[in-house]
Coordinates of C-alpha atoms and ligand atoms in Angstrom, one line a residue:
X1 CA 305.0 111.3 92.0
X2 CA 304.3 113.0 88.3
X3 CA 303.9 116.5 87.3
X4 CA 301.4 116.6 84.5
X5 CA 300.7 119.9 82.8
X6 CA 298.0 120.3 80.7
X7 CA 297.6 123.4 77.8
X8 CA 299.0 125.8 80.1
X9 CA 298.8 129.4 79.6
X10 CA 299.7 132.0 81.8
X11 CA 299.5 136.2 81.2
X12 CA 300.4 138.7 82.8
X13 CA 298.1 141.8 81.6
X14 CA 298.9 141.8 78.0
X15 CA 302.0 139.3 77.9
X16 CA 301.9 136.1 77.3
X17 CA 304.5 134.4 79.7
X18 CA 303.7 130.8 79.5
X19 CA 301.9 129.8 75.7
X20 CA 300.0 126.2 75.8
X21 CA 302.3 124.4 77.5
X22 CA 302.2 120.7 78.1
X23 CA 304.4 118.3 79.3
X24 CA 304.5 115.1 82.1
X25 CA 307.1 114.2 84.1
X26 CA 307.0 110.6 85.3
X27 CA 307.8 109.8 88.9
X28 CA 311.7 109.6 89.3
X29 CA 312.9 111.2 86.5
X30 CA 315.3 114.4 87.3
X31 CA 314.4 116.8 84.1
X32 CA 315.9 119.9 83.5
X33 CA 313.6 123.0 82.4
X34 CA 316.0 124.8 80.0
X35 CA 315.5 128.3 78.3
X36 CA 317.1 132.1 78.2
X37 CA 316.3 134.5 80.5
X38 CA 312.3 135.6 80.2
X39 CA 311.4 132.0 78.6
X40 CA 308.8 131.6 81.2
X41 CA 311.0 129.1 83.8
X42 CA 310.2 131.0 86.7
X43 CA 306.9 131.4 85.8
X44 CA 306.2 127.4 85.2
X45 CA 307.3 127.1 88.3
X46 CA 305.7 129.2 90.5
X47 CA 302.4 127.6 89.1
X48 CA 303.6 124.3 90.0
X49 CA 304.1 125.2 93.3
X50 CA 301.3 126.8 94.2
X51 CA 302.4 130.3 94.3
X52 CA 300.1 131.7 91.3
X53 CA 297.6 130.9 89.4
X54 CA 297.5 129.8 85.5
X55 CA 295.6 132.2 83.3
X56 CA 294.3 128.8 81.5
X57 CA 295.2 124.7 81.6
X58 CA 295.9 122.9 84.6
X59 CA 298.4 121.4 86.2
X60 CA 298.5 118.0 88.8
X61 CA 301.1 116.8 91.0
X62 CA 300.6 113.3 91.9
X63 CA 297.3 113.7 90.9
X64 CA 296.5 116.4 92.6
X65 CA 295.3 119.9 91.2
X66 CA 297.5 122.9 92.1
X67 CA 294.3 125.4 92.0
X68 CA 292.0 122.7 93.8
X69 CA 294.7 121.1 96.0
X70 CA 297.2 123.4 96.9
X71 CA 297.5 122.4 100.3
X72 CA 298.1 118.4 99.5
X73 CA 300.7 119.9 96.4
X74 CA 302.3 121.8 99.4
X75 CA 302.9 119.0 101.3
X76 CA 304.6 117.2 98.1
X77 CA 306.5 119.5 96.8
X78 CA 309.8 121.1 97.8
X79 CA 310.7 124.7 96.5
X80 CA 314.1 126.1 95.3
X81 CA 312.8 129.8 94.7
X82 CA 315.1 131.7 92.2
X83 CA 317.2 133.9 94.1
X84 CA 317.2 131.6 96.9
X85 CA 314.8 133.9 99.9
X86 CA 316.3 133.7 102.9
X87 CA 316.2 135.6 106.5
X88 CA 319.8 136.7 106.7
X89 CA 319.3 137.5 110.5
X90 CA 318.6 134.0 111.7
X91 CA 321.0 131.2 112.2
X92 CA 320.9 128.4 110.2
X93 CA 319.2 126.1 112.7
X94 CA 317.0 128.3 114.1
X95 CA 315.7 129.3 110.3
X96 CA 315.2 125.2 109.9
X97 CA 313.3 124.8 113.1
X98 CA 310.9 127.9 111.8
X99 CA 310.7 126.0 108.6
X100 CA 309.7 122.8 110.6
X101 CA 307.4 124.6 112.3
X102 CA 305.3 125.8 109.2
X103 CA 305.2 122.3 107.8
X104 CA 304.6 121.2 111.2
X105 CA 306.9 118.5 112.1
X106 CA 306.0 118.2 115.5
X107 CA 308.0 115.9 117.7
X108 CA 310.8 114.7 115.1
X109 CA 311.3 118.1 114.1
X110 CA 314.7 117.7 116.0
X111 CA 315.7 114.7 114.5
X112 CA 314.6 115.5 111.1
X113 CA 317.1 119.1 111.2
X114 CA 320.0 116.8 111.8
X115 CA 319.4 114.5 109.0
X116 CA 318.9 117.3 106.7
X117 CA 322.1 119.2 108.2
X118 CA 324.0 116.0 107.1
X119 CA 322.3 115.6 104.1
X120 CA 322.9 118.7 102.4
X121 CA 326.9 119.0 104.3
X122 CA 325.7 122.2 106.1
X123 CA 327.4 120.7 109.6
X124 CA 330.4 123.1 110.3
X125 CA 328.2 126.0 109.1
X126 CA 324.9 124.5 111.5
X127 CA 325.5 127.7 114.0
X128 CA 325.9 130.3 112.2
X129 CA 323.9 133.7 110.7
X130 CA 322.9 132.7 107.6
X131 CA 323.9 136.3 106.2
X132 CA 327.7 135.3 106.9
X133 CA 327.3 132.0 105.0
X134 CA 329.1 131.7 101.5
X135 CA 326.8 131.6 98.9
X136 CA 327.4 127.9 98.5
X137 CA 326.3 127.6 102.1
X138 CA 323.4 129.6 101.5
X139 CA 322.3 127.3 98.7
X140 CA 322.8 124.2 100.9
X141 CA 320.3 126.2 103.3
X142 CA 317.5 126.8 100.5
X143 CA 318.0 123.1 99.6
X144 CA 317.6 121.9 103.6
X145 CA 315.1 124.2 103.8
X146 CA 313.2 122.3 100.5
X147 CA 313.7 118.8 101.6
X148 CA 312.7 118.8 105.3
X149 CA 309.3 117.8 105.0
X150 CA 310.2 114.5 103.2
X151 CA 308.9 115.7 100.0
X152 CA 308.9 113.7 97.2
X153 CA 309.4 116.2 94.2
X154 CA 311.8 118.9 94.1
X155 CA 311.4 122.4 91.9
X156 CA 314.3 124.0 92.4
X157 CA 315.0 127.3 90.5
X158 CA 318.1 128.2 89.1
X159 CA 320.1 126.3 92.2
X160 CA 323.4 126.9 90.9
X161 CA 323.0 130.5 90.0
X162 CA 325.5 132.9 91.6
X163 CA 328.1 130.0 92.6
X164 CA 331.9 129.7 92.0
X165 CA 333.4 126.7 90.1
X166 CA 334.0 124.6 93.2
X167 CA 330.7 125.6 94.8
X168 CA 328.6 124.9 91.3
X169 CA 330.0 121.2 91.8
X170 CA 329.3 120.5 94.8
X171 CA 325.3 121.5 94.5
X172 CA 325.1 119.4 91.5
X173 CA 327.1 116.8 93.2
X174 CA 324.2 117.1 96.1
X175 CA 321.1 117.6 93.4
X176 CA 322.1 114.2 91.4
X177 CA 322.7 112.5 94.9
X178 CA 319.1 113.7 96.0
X179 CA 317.9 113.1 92.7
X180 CA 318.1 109.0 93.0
X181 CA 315.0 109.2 95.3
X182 CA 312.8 112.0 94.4
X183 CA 311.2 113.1 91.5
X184 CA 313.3 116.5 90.3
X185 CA 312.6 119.8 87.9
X186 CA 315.2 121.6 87.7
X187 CA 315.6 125.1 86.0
X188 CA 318.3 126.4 84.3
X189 CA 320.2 128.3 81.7
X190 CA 323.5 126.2 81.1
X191 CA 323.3 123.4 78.6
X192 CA 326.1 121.7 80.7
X193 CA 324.1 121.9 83.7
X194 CA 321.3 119.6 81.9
X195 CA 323.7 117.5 80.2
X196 CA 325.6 117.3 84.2
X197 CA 322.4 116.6 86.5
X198 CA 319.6 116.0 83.8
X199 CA 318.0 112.6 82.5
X200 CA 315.6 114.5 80.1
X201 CA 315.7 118.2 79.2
X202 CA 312.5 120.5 78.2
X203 CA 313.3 123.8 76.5
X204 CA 311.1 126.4 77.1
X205 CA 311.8 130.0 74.9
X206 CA 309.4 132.9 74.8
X207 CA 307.0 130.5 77.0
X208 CA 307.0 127.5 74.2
X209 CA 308.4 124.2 74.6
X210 CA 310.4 124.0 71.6
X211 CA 312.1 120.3 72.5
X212 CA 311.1 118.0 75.0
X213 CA 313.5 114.6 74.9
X214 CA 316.4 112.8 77.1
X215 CA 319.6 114.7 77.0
X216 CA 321.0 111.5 75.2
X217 CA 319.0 111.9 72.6
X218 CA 319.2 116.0 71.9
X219 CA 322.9 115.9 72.4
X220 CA 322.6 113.0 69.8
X221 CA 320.6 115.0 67.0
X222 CA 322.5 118.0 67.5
X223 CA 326.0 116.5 67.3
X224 CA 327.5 115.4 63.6
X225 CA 331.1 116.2 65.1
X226 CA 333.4 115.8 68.2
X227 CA 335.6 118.2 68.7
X228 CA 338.8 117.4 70.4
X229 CA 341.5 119.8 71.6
X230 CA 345.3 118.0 72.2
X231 CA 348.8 119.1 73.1
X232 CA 351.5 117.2 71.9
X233 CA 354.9 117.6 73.3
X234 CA 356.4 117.5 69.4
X235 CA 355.5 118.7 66.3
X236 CA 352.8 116.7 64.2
X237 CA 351.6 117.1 60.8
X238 CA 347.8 117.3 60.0
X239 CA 348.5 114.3 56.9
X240 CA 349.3 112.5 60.1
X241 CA 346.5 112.8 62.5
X242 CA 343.8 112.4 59.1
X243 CA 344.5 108.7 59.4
X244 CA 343.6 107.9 62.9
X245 CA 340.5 106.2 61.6
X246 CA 337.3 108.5 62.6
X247 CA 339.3 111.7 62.3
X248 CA 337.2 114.3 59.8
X249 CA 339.9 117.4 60.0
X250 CA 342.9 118.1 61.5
X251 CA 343.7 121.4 62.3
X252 CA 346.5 123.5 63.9
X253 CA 345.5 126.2 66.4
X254 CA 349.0 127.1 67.5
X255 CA 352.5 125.4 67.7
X256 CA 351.6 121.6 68.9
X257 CA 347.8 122.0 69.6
X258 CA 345.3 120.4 67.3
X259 CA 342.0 120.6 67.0
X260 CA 340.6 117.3 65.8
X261 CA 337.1 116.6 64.2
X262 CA 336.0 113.3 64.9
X263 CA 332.6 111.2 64.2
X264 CA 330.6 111.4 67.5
X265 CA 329.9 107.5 67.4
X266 CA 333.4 106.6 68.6
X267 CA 335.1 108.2 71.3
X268 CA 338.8 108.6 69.2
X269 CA 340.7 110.0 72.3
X270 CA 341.9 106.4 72.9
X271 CA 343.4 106.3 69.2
X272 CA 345.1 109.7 69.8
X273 CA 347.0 108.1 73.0
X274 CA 348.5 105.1 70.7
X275 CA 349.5 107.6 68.0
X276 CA 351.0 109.9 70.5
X277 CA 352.6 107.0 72.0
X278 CA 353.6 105.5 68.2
X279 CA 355.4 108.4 67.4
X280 CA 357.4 109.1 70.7
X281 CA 354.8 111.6 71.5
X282 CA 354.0 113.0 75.0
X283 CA 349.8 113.8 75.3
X284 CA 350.2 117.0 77.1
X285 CA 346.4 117.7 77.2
X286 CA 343.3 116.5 75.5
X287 CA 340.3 118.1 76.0
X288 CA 336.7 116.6 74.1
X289 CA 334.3 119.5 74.4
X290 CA 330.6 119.5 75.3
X291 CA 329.0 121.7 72.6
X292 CA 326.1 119.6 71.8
X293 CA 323.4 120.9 73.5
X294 CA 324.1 124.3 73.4
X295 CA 324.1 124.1 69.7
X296 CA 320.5 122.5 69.6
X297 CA 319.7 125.1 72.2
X298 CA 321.2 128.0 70.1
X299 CA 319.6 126.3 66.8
X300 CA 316.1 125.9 68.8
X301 CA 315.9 129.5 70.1
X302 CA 317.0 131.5 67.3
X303 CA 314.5 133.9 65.9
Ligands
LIG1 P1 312.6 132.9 83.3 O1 312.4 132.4 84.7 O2 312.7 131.9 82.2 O3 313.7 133.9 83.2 P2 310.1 134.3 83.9 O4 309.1 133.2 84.1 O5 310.6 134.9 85.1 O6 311.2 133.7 82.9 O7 309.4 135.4 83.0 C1 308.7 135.1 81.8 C2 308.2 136.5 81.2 O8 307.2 137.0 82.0 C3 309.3 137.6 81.1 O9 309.1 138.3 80.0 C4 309.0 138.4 82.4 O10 309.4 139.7 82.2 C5 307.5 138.3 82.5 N1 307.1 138.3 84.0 C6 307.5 137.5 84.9 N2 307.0 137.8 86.1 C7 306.2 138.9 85.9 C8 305.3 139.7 86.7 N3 305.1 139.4 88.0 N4 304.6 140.7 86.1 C9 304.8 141.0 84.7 N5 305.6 140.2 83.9 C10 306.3 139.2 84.5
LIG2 MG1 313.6 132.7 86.3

């Protein structure tokens, strides 16, 4: 199922939210729509799905029109609103049994409800209001609530907004296990997020796509060094470290921690084990950080 859009423009009175965008996504593929606050996510999405109209272009899903076809794109699609809408006085089934109702499940409505209650781990939490759910709960609900009627392509918006640590996980845990089978745009403003769920990554700022490409690839362009923070248990001098072959720079944040430069094409973490372990040296932590993206983010979306 593909999501082709086509020169689209979208204004609200004067502004200009959404400026000539184009892109397709090809069935399967789980991309991430990435951009600051006001890029014009939100707004992409809400054409997709059927919710407003573009000022100019078009956009298909599966082939079908979301002006001409909305009711077939409907039936597609599943939504992820930002902010997640819910009715905080029903119960959790009760709100999916309303939901199956609209798309009109009929007979398996049942079934389908306790598939989707296992599906998205919302089991112990099945019978209760959703206003006392736990935000992660409540985003297992607007994800249930998105896949009941078997879509095949999921927009969901901002799905890990709001969520602690453990929570955050667990959705994109459930997003990349969803993802295998369906056709996925996701929206977001963390780079790790992308580089997390993501096969391919558009960035969208001040309703532009400034980069479309797999998150392989821009992590590739953006990166010219790894970065690599260790512990050792000892002291260790930088002369040292600068011969583990791919080290660039060697320097010392604070008593035994290092931060090494390395080139990107070789992961040297291995090498700093066997030096560690060549001069009686305990690894106390090693940490290779994910800056990539954000810097081609940061580099694409500065004025
Ligand atoms: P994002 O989701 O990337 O944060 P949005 O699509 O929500 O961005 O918004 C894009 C731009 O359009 C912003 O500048 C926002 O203020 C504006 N905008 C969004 N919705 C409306 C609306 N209903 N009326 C007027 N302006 C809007
Ligand atoms: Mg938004």
């Amino acid at each position: 199922m593909s999501i082709i859009s086509k020169n689209i423009t979208k204004l609200y009175g004067k502004q200009k939210a959404l400026d000539d965008v184009s892109f397709a996504i090809q069935p399967g593929e789980v991309v991430g729509l990435l951009g600051p606050n006001g890029a014009g996510k939100s707004t992409m999405m809400k054409i997709i799905t059927c919710f407003i109209p573009p000022t100019s272009g078009e956009v298909t899903v599966d082939g079908y029109d979301v002006m001409d076809n909305s009711i077939e794109v409907r039936k597609i699609i599943g939504y992820l609103p930002e902010h997640n809408p819910l009715y905080m006085d029903m119960y959790v089934k009760e709100y999916l049994l309303y939901i199956a109702g609209i798309y009109k499940l009929g007979k398996i409505k049942k079934e389908r409800i306790s598939e989707i209650i296992d599906i998205t781990g919302l089991g112990p939490e099945q019978n209760k209001k959703i206003g006392a759910l736990s935000k992660g709960f409540c985003q297992r609900t607007g994800l249930a609530q998105a896949l009941l009627h078997y879509p095949d392509v999921l927009i969901l918006d901002e799905p890990t907004s709001g969520l602690d640590p453990n929570q955050l996980l667990e959705i994109r845990n459930l997003i990349k296990k969803i993802g295998k089978e369906k056709t996925i745009l996701l929206s977001t403003h963390i780079m790790q997020e992308v580089e997390a769920i993501c096969d391919r990554v558009i960035i969208i700022h001040e309703g532009r796509i400034v980069a479309d490409d797999s998150t392989s690839n821009l992590s590739k362009i953006s990166t010219n060094q790894d970065i690599i923070t260790v512990e050792f248990s000892d002291k260790v001098s930088g002369e040292a470290l600068s011969v583990i072959p791919g080290v660039i720079k060697a320097k010392n944040l604070k008593d035994f921690i290092w931060e090494i430069s390395a080139n990107p094409k070789k992961d040297i973490r291995k090498d700093i084990f066997q030096f560690a372990v060549s001069n009686q040296l305990t690894v106390l932590s090693m940490n290779k950080e994910i800056k990539s993206l954000e810097e081609v983010f940061r580099s694409l979306t500065k004025k």
